[in-house]
Coordinates of C-alpha atoms in Angstrom, one line a residue:
M1 CA 2.7 9.0 -14.7
N2 CA 5.0 10.9 -11.9
L3 CA 7.6 7.9 -11.7
S4 CA 10.8 7.6 -11.6
I5 CA 13.4 4.5 -11.3
N6 CA 17.0 4.6 -9.7
H7 CA 19.7 3.5 -11.8
Y8 CA 20.9 1.6 -8.2
I9 CA 18.7 -1.4 -9.9
C10 CA 21.7 -1.8 -12.3
S11 CA 24.3 -4.3 -11.9
E12 CA 27.7 -3.1 -13.5
E13 CA 26.9 -5.5 -16.9
V14 CA 24.1 -3.3 -17.7
T15 CA 25.1 -0.2 -19.1
F16 CA 23.2 3.5 -18.4
R17 CA 22.3 3.4 -22.2
D18 CA 20.4 0.2 -21.7
F19 CA 18.9 1.0 -18.3
I20 CA 17.4 4.3 -19.8
Q21 CA 16.5 2.5 -22.9
T22 CA 14.5 0.0 -20.5
V23 CA 12.9 2.7 -18.4
S24 CA 11.8 4.8 -21.5
D25 CA 10.4 1.7 -23.2
A26 CA 8.4 0.8 -20.1
G27 CA 6.7 4.8 -20.2
I28 CA 8.5 5.6 -17.5
P29 CA 9.5 9.5 -17.8
A30 CA 12.3 9.9 -15.1
I31 CA 15.2 8.4 -13.6
G32 CA 17.2 8.4 -10.3
V33 CA 20.6 9.0 -11.0
T34 CA 24.0 7.9 -9.3
C35 CA 27.5 8.2 -9.4
S36 CA 28.5 5.5 -11.0
A37 CA 26.2 6.7 -14.0
I38 CA 28.3 9.7 -14.3
E39 CA 31.6 7.4 -13.7
E40 CA 30.5 5.7 -16.5
M41 CA 29.0 8.5 -18.7
G42 CA 30.5 11.5 -18.0
I43 CA 28.5 14.5 -17.0
D44 CA 28.2 16.2 -20.2
N45 CA 27.4 12.7 -22.1
L46 CA 25.1 11.7 -19.2
K47 CA 23.1 14.9 -19.8
S48 CA 22.5 14.5 -23.3
C49 CA 21.8 10.9 -23.1
I50 CA 19.0 12.0 -20.5
S51 CA 17.6 14.6 -22.8
D52 CA 17.8 12.4 -25.8
Y53 CA 15.2 9.9 -24.1
G54 CA 13.3 13.2 -23.1
L55 CA 13.6 11.7 -19.4
S56 CA 14.0 14.3 -16.1
V57 CA 15.7 13.3 -13.1
S58 CA 14.1 12.6 -10.2
S59 CA 17.3 12.5 -7.8
L60 CA 21.0 12.4 -7.6
N61 CA 22.6 10.3 -5.2
S62 CA 24.4 10.9 -3.1
A63 CA 26.0 13.8 -0.8
G64 CA 26.6 13.9 2.9
Y65 CA 28.4 11.2 4.8
F66 CA 29.0 14.1 7.4
T67 CA 30.1 11.9 10.3
D68 CA 32.7 9.8 8.3
C69 CA 34.1 10.5 5.2
S70 CA 36.1 7.7 4.8
K71 CA 33.1 5.8 4.3
R72 CA 31.6 7.9 1.3
P73 CA 30.9 5.2 -1.4
N74 CA 31.8 7.6 -4.4
R75 CA 34.9 10.1 -5.4
Y76 CA 32.8 13.1 -5.8
T77 CA 32.9 15.9 -3.4
D78 CA 29.4 17.6 -2.0
Q79 CA 30.2 20.7 -4.3
E80 CA 30.8 18.6 -7.4
L81 CA 27.5 17.0 -6.6
I82 CA 25.7 20.2 -6.1
E83 CA 27.1 21.2 -9.7
F84 CA 26.0 18.1 -10.9
S85 CA 22.5 18.3 -9.7
A86 CA 22.1 21.8 -11.2
M87 CA 23.5 20.5 -14.7
L88 CA 21.1 17.8 -14.7
N89 CA 18.2 19.6 -13.4
A90 CA 17.8 17.2 -10.8
D91 CA 14.5 17.5 -8.7
I92 CA 16.9 16.8 -5.5
L93 CA 20.0 15.7 -4.3
C94 CA 20.1 13.3 -1.8
I95 CA 21.8 13.5 1.5
I96 CA 23.1 10.5 3.5
T97 CA 24.2 11.4 6.9
G98 CA 26.4 8.9 8.0
G99 CA 26.4 6.5 10.9
L100 CA 27.0 7.2 14.6
D101 CA 30.3 6.4 16.1
L102 CA 29.9 6.5 19.9
Q103 CA 33.7 6.4 20.2
I104 CA 34.1 9.8 18.5
Q105 CA 30.9 11.6 19.7
S106 CA 27.9 11.1 21.5
L107 CA 24.2 11.1 20.0
S108 CA 23.7 14.7 20.9
E109 CA 27.0 15.7 19.6
T110 CA 26.4 14.0 16.2
H111 CA 22.9 15.0 15.6
E112 CA 24.1 19.0 16.5
C113 CA 27.1 18.2 14.1
V114 CA 24.8 16.8 11.3
S115 CA 22.2 19.4 11.9
K116 CA 24.8 22.0 11.1
K117 CA 26.3 20.4 8.3
I118 CA 22.8 19.9 6.6
G119 CA 22.2 23.8 7.0
E120 CA 25.6 24.3 5.3
L121 CA 24.9 22.3 2.3
A122 CA 21.3 23.8 2.1
E123 CA 22.6 27.0 1.6
N124 CA 25.6 26.4 -0.6
A125 CA 23.0 24.3 -2.8
E126 CA 20.5 27.3 -2.7
R127 CA 23.1 29.3 -4.5
Y128 CA 22.9 27.0 -7.3
G129 CA 19.1 26.2 -7.3
V130 CA 19.5 23.0 -6.1
T131 CA 17.0 21.5 -3.6
V132 CA 18.6 19.1 -1.1
G133 CA 16.7 15.7 0.4
L134 CA 17.2 14.4 3.8
E135 CA 16.8 10.7 4.0
P136 CA 15.9 9.5 7.6
I137 CA 17.5 6.0 8.0
N138 CA 16.1 2.6 9.6
P139 CA 17.2 2.4 12.7
T140 CA 19.1 -0.8 12.1
D141 CA 21.6 1.3 10.1
I142 CA 22.3 3.9 12.6
F143 CA 25.7 2.8 12.9
T144 CA 26.6 2.4 9.3
K145 CA 24.6 4.6 7.6
G146 CA 22.5 7.3 9.2
C147 CA 22.0 8.9 12.6
I148 CA 18.7 10.8 11.3
N149 CA 16.3 8.0 11.9
T150 CA 12.6 9.1 12.4
V151 CA 10.7 11.2 10.1
S152 CA 9.9 13.6 12.8
H153 CA 13.5 14.6 13.5
A154 CA 14.6 15.1 9.8
L155 CA 11.8 17.4 9.2
E156 CA 12.7 19.5 12.3
I157 CA 16.2 19.9 10.8
I158 CA 14.9 20.9 7.4
R159 CA 12.2 22.9 8.1
P160 CA 14.8 26.4 8.5
Y161 CA 15.6 25.9 4.8
Q162 CA 13.2 26.3 2.0
N163 CA 15.5 24.3 -0.4
A164 CA 15.7 21.4 1.8
K165 CA 13.1 18.4 1.6
L166 CA 12.4 15.4 2.9
I167 CA 13.3 11.8 1.2
L168 CA 10.9 9.3 2.3
D169 CA 12.6 5.9 1.5
F170 CA 9.9 3.3 2.5
Y171 CA 12.4 0.9 3.1
H172 CA 13.8 3.3 5.8
S173 CA 10.5 4.6 6.8
W174 CA 8.1 2.0 6.5
W175 CA 7.7 1.2 10.3
E176 CA 6.7 4.6 11.7
K177 CA 3.2 4.7 13.0
G178 CA 0.9 6.5 11.1
L179 CA 3.1 6.8 7.8
L180 CA 0.2 7.9 5.5
D181 CA -0.8 10.4 7.8
I182 CA 2.9 11.9 8.3
I183 CA 3.1 11.9 4.3
N184 CA -0.5 13.8 4.2
D185 CA 0.4 16.3 7.0
N186 CA 3.7 17.2 5.5
A187 CA 3.6 16.8 2.1
Q188 CA 4.6 20.1 1.1
H189 CA 7.9 19.4 2.9
I190 CA 8.5 16.1 0.8
G191 CA 10.6 16.0 -2.1
L192 CA 10.5 12.5 -3.1
I193 CA 9.4 9.2 -1.9
Q194 CA 11.1 6.4 -2.7
I195 CA 9.4 2.5 -2.6
C196 CA 10.2 -0.9 -3.1
N197 CA 9.0 -3.8 -0.7
I198 CA 10.8 -5.3 2.1
G199 CA 11.6 -8.8 3.5
L200 CA 14.2 -11.0 5.5
D201 CA 17.0 -12.3 4.1
K202 CA 18.1 -16.0 5.3
N203 CA 19.6 -14.5 8.2
K204 CA 17.0 -12.5 9.2
N205 CA 18.3 -9.0 8.4
L206 CA 16.0 -6.5 6.3
E207 CA 16.3 -6.1 2.5
R208 CA 14.4 -4.5 -0.4
R209 CA 12.6 -6.5 -2.6
P210 CA 10.5 -5.8 -5.8
I211 CA 7.3 -4.0 -5.6
K212 CA 4.9 -6.9 -5.2
D213 CA 7.3 -9.7 -3.5
G214 CA 7.4 -8.4 -0.1
I215 CA 5.4 -7.8 3.4
I216 CA 4.4 -3.9 2.6
D217 CA 0.6 -3.4 1.5
F218 CA 1.1 -1.3 -1.7
Q219 CA -2.5 -2.5 -2.9
N220 CA -3.7 -0.1 -0.4
F221 CA -0.8 2.4 0.0
I222 CA -0.1 3.7 -3.3
P223 CA -3.9 4.6 -3.7
E224 CA -4.0 6.6 -0.5
I225 CA -0.6 8.1 -1.3
L226 CA -2.1 9.4 -5.1
T227 CA -5.2 10.8 -3.6
G228 CA -3.5 12.7 -0.9
N229 CA -1.9 15.8 -1.1
Y230 CA 1.8 14.7 -2.1
N231 CA 2.3 15.4 -5.5
Q232 CA 5.7 14.7 -6.0
K233 CA 7.2 12.0 -8.0
I234 CA 7.8 8.1 -6.7
E235 CA 10.7 6.7 -7.4
L236 CA 11.5 2.9 -7.3
E237 CA 14.7 2.1 -5.6
I238 CA 16.4 -1.1 -5.4
F239 CA 19.4 -2.5 -5.5
C240 CA 20.9 -5.1 -8.1
E241 CA 21.9 -7.5 -5.4
H242 CA 18.0 -7.6 -4.4
L243 CA 16.5 -8.5 -7.6
K244 CA 17.0 -12.6 -6.8
T245 CA 16.0 -14.5 -9.6
K246 CA 14.4 -11.3 -11.8
N247 CA 16.2 -9.2 -14.4
T248 CA 16.5 -5.5 -14.4
K249 CA 14.0 -5.3 -17.3
E250 CA 11.6 -7.4 -15.5
V251 CA 11.6 -5.5 -12.3
I252 CA 11.1 -2.0 -13.9
N253 CA 8.3 -3.3 -16.3
E254 CA 6.5 -4.9 -13.3
F255 CA 6.7 -1.6 -11.2
S256 CA 5.3 0.2 -14.1
L257 CA 2.6 -2.3 -15.0
F258 CA 1.6 -2.5 -11.1
M259 CA 1.7 1.4 -10.8
K260 CA -0.4 2.0 -13.9
N261 CA -3.2 0.1 -12.3
F262 CA -4.0 2.8 -10.0
L263 CA -3.2 5.6 -12.6
I264 CA -5.9 4.7 -15.3

């Protein structure tokens, strides 16, 4: 199975070793690595642990945060993350651009700045054999997380660089018209598809949900993706606070069983 589980699913109470054991037991061959996993294990022990279980690394999260470094959620520099990606032989290093601050720059100025920074990051990563992945962010998060919000804009930015790809996260891009056609027509530019389901919380804010618990009809989406031109990994990305009454192991196993229905 060309599947993966992102470590973001884990609360602080779940150790990385417990996480990777659960993923391995579920028959899933890859994981998405977070900076918290590196902090917990150290990069050398982390690499050894992943190797012990025979798993690969689908993604390392996340570099970038170009618009406001003070909001960077991890303590590692982009240079360190590039080197970590190379050490882990990660398929892709995720780039989050950072949100828009109109008190500092206009939208067009921010887009220009971000595009330049992504180019510089891609060129540096190329020296280490690392592929970087630009993730377009849901427009509801334009001021807090990412100012590149459509797949078409992200593709425009990455196309000049051979080692730059798109990370397409259904949480952020589910709303785009003709999403399946976009995936099929641009498969060569997509380095990773991340999925989860979605719904509204009690305040009517969008939130991630386990694969079977939301409004996205993955029963129809998944076969279309698997029989199309895209042939890279599909990674479950959901955060621990979105598991509700389910635990980490339950959600991982549910994802594995759900996806196996389409892979038999």
